[in-house]
Tab-separated table of C-alpha atoms in Angstrom:
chain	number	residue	atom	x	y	z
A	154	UNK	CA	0.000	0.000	0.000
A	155	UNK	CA	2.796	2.418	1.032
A	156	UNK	CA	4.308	1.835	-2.547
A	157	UNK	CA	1.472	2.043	-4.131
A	158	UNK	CA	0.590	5.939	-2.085
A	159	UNK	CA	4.610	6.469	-3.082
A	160	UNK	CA	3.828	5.859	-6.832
A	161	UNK	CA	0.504	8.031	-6.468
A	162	UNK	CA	2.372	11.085	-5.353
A	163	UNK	CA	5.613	11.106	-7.392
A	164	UNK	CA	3.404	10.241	-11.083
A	165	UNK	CA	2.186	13.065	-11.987
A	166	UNK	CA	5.635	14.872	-11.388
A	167	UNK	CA	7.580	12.333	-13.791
A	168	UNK	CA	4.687	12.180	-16.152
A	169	UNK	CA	3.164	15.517	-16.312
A	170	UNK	CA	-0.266	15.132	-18.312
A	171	UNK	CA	-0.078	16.207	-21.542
A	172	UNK	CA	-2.206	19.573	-22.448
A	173	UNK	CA	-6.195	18.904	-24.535
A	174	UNK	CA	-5.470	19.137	-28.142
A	175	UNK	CA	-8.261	21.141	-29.814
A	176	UNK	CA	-9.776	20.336	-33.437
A	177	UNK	CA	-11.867	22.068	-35.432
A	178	UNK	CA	-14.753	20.259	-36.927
A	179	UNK	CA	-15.909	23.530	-38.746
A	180	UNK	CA	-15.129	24.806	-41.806
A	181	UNK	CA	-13.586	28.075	-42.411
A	182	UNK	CA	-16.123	29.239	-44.991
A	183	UNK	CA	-19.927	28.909	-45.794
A	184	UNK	CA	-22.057	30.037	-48.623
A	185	UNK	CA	-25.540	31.449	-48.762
A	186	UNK	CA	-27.206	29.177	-50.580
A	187	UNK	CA	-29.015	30.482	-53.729
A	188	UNK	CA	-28.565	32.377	-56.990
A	189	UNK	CA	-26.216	35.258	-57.050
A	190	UNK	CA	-28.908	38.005	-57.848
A	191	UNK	CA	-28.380	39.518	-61.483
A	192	UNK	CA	-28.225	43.652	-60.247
A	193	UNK	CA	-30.292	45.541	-63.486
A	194	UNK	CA	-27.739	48.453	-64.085
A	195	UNK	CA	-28.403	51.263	-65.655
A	196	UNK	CA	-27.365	51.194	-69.739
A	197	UNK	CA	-25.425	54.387	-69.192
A	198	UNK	CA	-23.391	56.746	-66.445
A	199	UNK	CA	-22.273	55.455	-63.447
A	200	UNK	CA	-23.525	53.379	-60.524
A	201	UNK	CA	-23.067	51.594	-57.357
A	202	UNK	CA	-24.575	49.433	-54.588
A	203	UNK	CA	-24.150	48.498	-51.426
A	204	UNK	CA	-25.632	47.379	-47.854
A	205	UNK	CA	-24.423	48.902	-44.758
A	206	UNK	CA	-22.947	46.272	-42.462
A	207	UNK	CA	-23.017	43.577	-45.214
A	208	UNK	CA	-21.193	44.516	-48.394
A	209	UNK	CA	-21.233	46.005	-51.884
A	210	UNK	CA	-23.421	44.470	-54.928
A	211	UNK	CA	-21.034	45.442	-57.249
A	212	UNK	CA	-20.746	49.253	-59.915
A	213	UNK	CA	-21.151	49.314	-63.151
A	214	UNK	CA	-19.720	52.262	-65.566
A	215	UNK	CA	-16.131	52.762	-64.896
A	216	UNK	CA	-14.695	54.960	-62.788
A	217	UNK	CA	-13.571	57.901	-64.459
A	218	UNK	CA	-14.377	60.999	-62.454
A	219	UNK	CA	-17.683	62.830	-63.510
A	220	UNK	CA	-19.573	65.966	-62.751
A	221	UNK	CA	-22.329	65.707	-59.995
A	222	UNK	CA	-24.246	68.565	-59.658
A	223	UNK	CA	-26.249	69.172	-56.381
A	224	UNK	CA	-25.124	65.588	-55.491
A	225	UNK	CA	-22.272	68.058	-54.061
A	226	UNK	CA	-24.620	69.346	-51.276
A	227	UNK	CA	-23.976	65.808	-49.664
A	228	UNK	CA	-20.844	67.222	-48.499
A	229	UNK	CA	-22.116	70.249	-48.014
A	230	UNK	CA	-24.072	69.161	-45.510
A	231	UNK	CA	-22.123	66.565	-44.210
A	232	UNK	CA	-19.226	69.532	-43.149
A	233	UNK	CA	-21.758	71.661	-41.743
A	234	UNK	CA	-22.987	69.032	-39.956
A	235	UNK	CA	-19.542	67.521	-38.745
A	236	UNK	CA	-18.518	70.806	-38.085
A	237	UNK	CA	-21.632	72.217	-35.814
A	238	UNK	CA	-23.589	68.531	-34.704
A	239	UNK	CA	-27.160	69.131	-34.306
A	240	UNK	CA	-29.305	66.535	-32.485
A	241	UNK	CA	-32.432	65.477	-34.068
A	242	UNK	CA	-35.071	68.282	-33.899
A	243	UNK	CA	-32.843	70.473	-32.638
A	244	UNK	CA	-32.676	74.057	-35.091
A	245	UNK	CA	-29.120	75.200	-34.081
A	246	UNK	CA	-27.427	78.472	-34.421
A	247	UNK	CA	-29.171	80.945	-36.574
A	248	UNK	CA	-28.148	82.297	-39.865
A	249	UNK	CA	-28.832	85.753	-41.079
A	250	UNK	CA	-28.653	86.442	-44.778
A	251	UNK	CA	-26.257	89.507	-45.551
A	252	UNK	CA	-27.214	92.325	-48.188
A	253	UNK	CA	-25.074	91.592	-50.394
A	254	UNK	CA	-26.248	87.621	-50.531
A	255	UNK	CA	-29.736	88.909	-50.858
A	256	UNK	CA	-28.275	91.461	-53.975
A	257	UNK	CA	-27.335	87.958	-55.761
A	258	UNK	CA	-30.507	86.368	-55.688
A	259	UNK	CA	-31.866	88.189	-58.620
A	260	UNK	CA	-28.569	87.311	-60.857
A	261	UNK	CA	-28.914	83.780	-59.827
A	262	UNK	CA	-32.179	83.609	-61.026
A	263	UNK	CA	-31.601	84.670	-63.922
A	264	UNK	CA	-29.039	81.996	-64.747
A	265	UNK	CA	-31.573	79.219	-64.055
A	266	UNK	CA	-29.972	77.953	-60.562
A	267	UNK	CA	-31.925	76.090	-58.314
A	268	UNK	CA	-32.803	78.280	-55.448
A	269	UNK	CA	-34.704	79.395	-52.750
A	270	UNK	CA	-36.058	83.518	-51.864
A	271	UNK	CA	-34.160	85.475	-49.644
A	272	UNK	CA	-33.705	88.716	-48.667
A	273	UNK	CA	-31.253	90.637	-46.434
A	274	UNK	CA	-31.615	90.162	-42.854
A	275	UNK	CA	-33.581	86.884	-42.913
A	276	UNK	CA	-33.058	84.397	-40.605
A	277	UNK	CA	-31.978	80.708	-40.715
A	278	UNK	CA	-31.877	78.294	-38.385
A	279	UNK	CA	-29.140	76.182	-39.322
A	280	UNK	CA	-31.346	72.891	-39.824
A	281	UNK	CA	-33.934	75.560	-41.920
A	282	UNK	CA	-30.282	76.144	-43.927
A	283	UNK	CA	-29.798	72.893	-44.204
A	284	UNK	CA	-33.497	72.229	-45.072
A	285	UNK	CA	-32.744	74.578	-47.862
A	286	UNK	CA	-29.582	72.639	-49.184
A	287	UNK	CA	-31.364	68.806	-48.825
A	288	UNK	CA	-34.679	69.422	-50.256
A	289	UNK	CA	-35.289	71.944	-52.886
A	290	UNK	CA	-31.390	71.935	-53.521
A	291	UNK	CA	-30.305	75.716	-53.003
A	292	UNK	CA	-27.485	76.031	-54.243
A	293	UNK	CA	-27.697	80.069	-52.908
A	294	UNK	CA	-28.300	78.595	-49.287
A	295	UNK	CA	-25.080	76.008	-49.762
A	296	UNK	CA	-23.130	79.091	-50.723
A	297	UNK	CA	-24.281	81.143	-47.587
A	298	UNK	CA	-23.755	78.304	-45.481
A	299	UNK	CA	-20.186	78.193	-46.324
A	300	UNK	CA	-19.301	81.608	-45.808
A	301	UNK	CA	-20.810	81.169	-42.278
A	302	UNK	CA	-19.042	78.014	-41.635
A	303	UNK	CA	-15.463	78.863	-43.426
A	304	UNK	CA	-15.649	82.686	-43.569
A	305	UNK	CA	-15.096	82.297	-47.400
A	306	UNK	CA	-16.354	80.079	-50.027
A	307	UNK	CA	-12.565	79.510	-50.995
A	308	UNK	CA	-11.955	78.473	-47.305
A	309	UNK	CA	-15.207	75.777	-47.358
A	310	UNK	CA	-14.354	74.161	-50.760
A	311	UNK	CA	-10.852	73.522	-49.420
A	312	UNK	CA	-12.500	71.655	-46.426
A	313	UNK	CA	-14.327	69.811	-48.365
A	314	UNK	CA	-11.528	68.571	-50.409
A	315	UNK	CA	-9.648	68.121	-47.257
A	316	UNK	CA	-12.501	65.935	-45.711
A	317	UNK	CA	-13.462	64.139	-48.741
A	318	UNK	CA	-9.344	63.130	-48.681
A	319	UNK	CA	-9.996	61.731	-45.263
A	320	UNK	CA	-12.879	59.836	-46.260
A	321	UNK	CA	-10.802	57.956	-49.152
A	322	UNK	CA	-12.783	59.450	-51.826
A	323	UNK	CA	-9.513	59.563	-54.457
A	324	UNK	CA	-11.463	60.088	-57.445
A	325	UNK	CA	-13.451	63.865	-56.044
A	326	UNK	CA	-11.943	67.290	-56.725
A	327	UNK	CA	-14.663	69.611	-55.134
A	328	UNK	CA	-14.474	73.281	-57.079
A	329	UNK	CA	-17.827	74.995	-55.313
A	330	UNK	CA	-20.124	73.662	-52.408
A	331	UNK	CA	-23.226	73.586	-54.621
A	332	UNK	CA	-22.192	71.413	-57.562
A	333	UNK	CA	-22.883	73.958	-60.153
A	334	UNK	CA	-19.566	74.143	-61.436
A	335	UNK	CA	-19.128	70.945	-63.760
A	336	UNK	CA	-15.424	71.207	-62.071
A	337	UNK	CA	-16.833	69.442	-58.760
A	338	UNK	CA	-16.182	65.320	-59.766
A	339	UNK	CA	-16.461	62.497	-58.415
A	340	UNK	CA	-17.662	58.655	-58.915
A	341	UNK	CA	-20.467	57.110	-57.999
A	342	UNK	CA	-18.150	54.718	-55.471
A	343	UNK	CA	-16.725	57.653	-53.854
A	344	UNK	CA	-20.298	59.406	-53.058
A	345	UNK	CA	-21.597	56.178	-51.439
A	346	UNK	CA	-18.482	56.183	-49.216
A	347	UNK	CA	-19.666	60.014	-48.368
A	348	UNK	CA	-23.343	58.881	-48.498
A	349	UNK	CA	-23.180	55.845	-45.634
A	350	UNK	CA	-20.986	58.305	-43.327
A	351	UNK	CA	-23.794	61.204	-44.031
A	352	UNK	CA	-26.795	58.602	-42.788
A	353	UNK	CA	-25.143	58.143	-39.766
A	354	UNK	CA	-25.563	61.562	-38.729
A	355	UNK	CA	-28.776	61.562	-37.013
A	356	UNK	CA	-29.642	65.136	-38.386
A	357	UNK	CA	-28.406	64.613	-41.766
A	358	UNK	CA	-30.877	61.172	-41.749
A	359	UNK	CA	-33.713	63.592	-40.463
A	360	UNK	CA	-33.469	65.883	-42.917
A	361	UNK	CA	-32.930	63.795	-46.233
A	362	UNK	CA	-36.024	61.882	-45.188
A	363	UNK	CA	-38.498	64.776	-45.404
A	364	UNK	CA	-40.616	65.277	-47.940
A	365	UNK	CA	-41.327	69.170	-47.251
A	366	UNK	CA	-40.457	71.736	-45.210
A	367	UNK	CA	-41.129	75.634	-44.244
A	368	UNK	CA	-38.475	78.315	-44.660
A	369	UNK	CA	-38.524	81.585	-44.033
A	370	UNK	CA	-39.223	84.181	-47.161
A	371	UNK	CA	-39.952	80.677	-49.585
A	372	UNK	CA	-42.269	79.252	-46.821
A	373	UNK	CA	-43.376	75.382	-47.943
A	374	UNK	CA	-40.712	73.909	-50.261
A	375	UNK	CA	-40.529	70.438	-51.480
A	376	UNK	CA	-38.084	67.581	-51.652
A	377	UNK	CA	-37.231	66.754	-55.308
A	378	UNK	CA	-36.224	63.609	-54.609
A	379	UNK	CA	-39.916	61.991	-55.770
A	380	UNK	CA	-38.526	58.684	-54.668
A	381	UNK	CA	-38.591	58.958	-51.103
A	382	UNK	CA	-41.317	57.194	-48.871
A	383	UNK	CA	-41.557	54.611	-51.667
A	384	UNK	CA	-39.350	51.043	-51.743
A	385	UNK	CA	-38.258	52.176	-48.136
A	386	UNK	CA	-36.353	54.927	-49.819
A	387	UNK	CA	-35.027	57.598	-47.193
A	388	UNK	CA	-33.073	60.046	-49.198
A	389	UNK	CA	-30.910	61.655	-49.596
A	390	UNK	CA	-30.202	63.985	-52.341
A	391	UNK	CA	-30.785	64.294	-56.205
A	392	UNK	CA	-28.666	66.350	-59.113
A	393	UNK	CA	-29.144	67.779	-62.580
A	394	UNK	CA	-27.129	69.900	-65.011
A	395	UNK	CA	-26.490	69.822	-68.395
A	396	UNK	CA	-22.909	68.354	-67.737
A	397	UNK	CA	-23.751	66.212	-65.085
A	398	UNK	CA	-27.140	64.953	-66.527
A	399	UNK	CA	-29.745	63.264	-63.804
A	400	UNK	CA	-27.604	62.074	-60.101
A	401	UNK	CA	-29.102	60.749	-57.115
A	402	UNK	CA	-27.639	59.417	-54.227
A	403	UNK	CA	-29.970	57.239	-52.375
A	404	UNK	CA	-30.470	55.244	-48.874
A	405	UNK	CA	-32.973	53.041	-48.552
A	406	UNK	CA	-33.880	51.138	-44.866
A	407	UNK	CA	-35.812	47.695	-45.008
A	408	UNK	CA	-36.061	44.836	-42.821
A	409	UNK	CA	-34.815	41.485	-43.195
A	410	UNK	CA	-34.710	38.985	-40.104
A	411	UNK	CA	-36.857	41.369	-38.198
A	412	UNK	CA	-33.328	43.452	-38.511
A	413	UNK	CA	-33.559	46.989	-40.028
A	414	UNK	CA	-30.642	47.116	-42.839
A	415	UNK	CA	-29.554	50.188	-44.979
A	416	UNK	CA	-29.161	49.932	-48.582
A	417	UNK	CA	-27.311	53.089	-50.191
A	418	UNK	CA	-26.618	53.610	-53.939
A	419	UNK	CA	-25.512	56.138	-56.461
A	420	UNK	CA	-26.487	56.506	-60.400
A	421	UNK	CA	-24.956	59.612	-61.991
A	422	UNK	CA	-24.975	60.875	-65.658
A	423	UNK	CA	-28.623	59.640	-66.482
A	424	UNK	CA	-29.974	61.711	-70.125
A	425	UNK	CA	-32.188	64.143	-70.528
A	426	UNK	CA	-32.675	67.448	-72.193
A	427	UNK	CA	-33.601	68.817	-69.152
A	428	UNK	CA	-33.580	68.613	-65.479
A	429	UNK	CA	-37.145	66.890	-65.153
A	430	UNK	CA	-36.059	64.379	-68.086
A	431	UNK	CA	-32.832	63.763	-66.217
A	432	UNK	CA	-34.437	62.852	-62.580
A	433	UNK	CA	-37.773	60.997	-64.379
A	434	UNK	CA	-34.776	58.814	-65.701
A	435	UNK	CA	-32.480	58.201	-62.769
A	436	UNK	CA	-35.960	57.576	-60.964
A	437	UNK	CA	-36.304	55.094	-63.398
A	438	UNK	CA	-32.731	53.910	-63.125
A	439	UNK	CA	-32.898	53.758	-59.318
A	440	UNK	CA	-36.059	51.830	-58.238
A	441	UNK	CA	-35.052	48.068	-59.793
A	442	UNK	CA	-31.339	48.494	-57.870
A	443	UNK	CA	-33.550	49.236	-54.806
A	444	UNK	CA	-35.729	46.927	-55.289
A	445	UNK	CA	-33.328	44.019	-56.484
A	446	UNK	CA	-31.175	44.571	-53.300
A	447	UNK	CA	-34.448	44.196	-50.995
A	448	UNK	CA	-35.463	41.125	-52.798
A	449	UNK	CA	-32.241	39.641	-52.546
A	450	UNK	CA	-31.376	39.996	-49.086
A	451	UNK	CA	-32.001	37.178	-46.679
A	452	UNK	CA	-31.000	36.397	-42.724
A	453	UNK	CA	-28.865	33.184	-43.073
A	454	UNK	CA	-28.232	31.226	-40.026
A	455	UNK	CA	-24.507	29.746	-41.347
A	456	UNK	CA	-24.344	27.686	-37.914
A	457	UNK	CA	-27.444	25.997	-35.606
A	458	UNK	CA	-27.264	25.826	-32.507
A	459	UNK	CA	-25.341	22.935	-31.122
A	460	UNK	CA	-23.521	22.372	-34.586
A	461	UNK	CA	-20.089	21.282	-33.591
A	462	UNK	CA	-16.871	23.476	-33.606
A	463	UNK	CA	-14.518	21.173	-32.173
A	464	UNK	CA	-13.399	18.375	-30.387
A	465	UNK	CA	-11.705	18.468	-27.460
A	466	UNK	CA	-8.779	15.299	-26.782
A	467	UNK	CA	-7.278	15.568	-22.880
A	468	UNK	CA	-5.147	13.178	-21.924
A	469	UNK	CA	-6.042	9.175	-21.231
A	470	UNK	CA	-9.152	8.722	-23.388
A	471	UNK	CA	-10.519	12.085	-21.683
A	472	UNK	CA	-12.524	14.718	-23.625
A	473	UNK	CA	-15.220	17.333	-25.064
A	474	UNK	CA	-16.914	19.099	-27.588
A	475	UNK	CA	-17.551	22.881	-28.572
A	476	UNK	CA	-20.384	23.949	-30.116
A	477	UNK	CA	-22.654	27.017	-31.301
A	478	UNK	CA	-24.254	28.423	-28.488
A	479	UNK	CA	-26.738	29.925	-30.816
A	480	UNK	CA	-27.762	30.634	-34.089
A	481	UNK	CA	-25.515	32.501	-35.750
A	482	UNK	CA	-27.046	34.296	-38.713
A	483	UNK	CA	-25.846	36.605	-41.251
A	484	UNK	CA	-27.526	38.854	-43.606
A	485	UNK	CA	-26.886	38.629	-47.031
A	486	UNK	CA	-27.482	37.211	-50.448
A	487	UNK	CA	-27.629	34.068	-52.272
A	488	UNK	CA	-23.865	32.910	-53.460
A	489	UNK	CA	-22.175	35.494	-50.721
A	490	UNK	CA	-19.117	33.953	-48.946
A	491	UNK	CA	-19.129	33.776	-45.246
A	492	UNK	CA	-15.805	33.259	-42.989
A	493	UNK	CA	-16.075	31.653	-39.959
A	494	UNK	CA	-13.291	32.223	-37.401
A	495	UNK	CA	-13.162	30.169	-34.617
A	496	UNK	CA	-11.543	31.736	-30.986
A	497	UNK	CA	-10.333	29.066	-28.157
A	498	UNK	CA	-9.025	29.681	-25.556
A	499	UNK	CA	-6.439	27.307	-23.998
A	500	UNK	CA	-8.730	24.220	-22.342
A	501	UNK	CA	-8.458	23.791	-18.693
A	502	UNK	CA	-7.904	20.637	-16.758
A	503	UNK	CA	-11.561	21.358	-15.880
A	504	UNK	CA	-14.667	22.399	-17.624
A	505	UNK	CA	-18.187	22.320	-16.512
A	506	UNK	CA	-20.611	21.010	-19.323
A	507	UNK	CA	-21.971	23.675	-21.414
A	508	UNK	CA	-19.902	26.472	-20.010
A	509	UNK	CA	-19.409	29.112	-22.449
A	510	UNK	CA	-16.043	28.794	-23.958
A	511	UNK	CA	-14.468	31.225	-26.619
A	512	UNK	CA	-16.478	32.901	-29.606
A	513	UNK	CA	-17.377	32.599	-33.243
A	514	UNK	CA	-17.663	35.451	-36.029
A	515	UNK	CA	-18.873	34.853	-39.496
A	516	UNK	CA	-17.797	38.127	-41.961
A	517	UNK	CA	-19.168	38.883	-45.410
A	518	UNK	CA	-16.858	38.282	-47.933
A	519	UNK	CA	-18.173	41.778	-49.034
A	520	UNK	CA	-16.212	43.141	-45.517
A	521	UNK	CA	-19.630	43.261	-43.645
A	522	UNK	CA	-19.612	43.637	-40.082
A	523	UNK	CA	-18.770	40.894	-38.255
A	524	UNK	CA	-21.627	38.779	-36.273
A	525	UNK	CA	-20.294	36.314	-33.341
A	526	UNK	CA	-21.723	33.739	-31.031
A	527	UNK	CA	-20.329	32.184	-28.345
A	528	UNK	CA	-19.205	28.684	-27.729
A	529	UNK	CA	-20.178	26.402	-25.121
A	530	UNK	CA	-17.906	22.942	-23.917
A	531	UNK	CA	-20.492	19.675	-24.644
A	532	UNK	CA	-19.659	17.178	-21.932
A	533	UNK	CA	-18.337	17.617	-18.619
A	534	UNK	CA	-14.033	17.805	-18.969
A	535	UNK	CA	-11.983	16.224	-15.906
A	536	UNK	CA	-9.071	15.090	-15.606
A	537	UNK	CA	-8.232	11.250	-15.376
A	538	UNK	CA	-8.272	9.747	-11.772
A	539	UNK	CA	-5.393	8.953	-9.718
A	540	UNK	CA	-6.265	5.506	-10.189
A	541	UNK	CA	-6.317	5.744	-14.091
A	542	UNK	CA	-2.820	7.540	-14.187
A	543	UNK	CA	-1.627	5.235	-11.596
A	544	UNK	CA	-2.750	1.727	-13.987
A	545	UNK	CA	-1.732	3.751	-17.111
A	546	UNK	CA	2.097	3.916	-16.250
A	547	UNK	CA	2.431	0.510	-14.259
C-alpha cells in the first residue's frame, strides 16, 4: 500500500499530463445558398450598390471621375454638420442672410440655378439652412452656409476637399459647395463612401427623409427627390445639369430577419434634355437596384445551434466538444461567402458542461460587419483519476 501511495504522489511529477489538443470540426467558410442576384444596371453613367454592415453588390460604368451637380450638397451638408452637430429636432445656431447675398438672388435667377427667396436680414436656423440645401437643392443657401461656416467660399471648398481626402474618396476634386460648377467630380463609389458616413448623422438622416419643409421668405418647399417614402427609400439627395445629366444618391432602410438594414446607392450621368427628363430617368434607373437589393437579401443562419466546432482530446481517453451556443445568422445574399473564425481559448484541466467557452464570427466576404456567437464545452471535462494515471504507467 505504502508503494502504491509512493507511486501516487511522485506520477504526476515524472509524467506531467499532456495539455487537450483542440480540433476544429468547422469549416472556415460557408455560402448562402441560392442564386447570385443579377443587379439591373443602368445602360449608361455610373452606378453603385451596397448594404451597410453587409457589403457592396457590385458598380457598373467605370470609374472615371464625372460631374455631380447638387449631389455636391452631400458634403455640403455633411461639413456643416460635422462641423456644428445638431441633435435630431434640434434648429441650431441661426443664420442671417447679408445684403449683399440677398443682392445675388436676382442674378442667380436669372441663370436658371436652383434656389430658394431670400432677402437681407432673414433668418436661418441652421437645420432651416440645411433644409434649404437637402430638399429643394439651393445652391444660394449652400453658398451662404459656407461663408458662415469657413468665412469664405474659398476656405469651405478647401475643407471639403480636405474631408473628402480623409474619407478615401480619391477620385473627387470639389471646385464649389453647390455642384454647379461641372469642375466638382467624383464617382459614384466615392459618393456612397460620403453617403453611408452622411446617414449616420442623425440630423443629416432627419433631414434627407423629409418630404417638405417651411423656410422663411420661400415658406413650404418640397423635396425633389420623388422617390422617397416609396421602396423604403429615405433620401438623400438628387442632381441635374447639363454636364452632369440626372444624379441621385440614395439610402434606402428595409427589414430582413426582423433586422432593419440600410441599402445606399448612387447613379450619376442619367440623359435628358432637361432637369425633369434627367431625374424621371435616374428615378427610373434607381427603383429596380432598390428593389433588387431588398429582394435579394435574406438572414442566413450559417451555424445551428449545437452544430459542432470542435473536439476536445485531454489526456487518457478524456474529452469534449464545442459547439454554437446559438444561431448565428448573417444577412446577405444568395452565393455570398461567409468566414467563420473560430476563438479558443487554452482548455483547462476542468470544464463544466456547457460552459461558455471562446467565440465565433462569421464576416461577409463583401467586408460586412462581423456577427459572433459564443461557444459552449459539450460534456463535462476532468481530468483522469489517480487511479487511471496510476494503472496507465504501471
Amino acid at each position: 500500500m505504502l508503494a502504491g501511495v509512493t507511486l501516487f504522489a511522485i506520477a504526476p511529477l515524472r509524467n506531467p499530463l499532456p495539455v487537450a489538443a483542440v480540433a476544429r470540426t468547422l469549416p472556415g467558410s460557408a455560402t448562402i445558398p441560392g442564386k447570385a442576384p443579377v443587379v439591373p444596371w443602368p445602360a449608361t453613367g455610373q452606378a453603385a450598390l451596397s448594404v451597410e454592415g453587409v457589403g457592396s453588390l457590385g458598380t457598373s460604368g467605370g470609374s472615371e471621375p464625372v460631374p455631380i451637380a447638387s449631389v455636391t450638397k452631400v458634403m455640403t451638408a455633411y461639413l456643416i454638420l460635422t462641423e456644428h452637430p445638431l441633435k435630431r429636432g434640434e434648429h441650431g445656431p441661426k443664420l442671417t442672410v447679408s445684403a449683399a447675398q440677398a443682392a445675388a438672388y436676382p442674378g442667380e435667377l436669372a441663370r436658371g440655378e436652383s434656389l430658394v427667396p431670400v432677402v437681407a436680414g432673414a433668418v436661418f436656423t441652421q437645420r432651416q439652412a440645411l433644409q434649404a440645401v437637402l430638399l429643394p437643392s439651393a445652391n444660394n443657401m449652400a453658398r451662404i452656409l459656407a461663408a458662415w461656416d469657413a468665412g469664405s467660399i474659398d476656405a469651405f471648398v478647401a475643407k471639403m476637399n480636405a474631408t473628402a481626402e480623409k474619407l478615401g474618396m480619391k477620385d473627387t476634386r470639389y471646385t464649389d459647395p453647390s455642384g454647379l460648377d461641372p469642375g466638382t467630380v467624383s464617382t459614384a463609389v466615392d459618393q456612397v463612401i460620403l453617403a453611408r458616413k452622411a446617414m449616420r448623422l442623425p440630423a443629416f438622416a432627419e433631414i434627407a427623409a423629409q418630404k417638405k419643409a417651411t423656410l422663411p421668405v420661400a415658406g413650404e418647399v418640397k423635396n425633389y427627390n420623388s422617390l422617397v417614402g416609396r421602396d423604403g427609400v429615405v433620401g438623400i439627395k438628387t442632381g441635374s445639369t447639363d454636364e452632369a445629366g440626372g444624379c441621385l444618391v440614395f439610402a434606402a432602410v428595409v427589414k430582413v430577419g426582423g433586422r432593419k438594414v440600410t441599402i445606399v446607392g448612387a447613379v450619376l450621368g442619367q440623359p435628358g434634355a432637361n432637369t425633369p427628363v434627367q431625374l424621371d430617368r435616374v428615378f427610373k434607373a434607381t427603383r429596380p437596384l432598390v428593389r433588387t437589393a431588398t429582394a435579394a437579401l435574406t438572414a442566413h443562419p450559417v451555424v445551428r445551434t449545437g452544430d459542432q466546432v470542435a473536439t476536445v482530446t485531454g489526456p487518457l481517453g478524456t474529452g469534449t466538444t464545442i459547439h454554437a451556443g446559438k444561431d448565428l445568422t448573417v444577412v446577405g445574399w444568395p452565393g455570398m461567402r461567409v468566414r467563420l473564425d473560430v476563438e479558443i481559448p487554452a482548455i483547462p484541466a476542468r470544464l463544466p458542461a456547457q460552459t461558455e467557452h471562446g467565440q465565433l464570427t462569421a464576416v461577409t466576404d463583401g467586408g460586412g460587419a462581423p456577427v459572433t456567437a459564443a461557444l459552449h464545452s459539450g460534456e463535462r471535462l476532468e481530468p483522469p483519476s489517480n487511479w487511471e494515471r496510476i494503472r496507465q504507467h504501471r
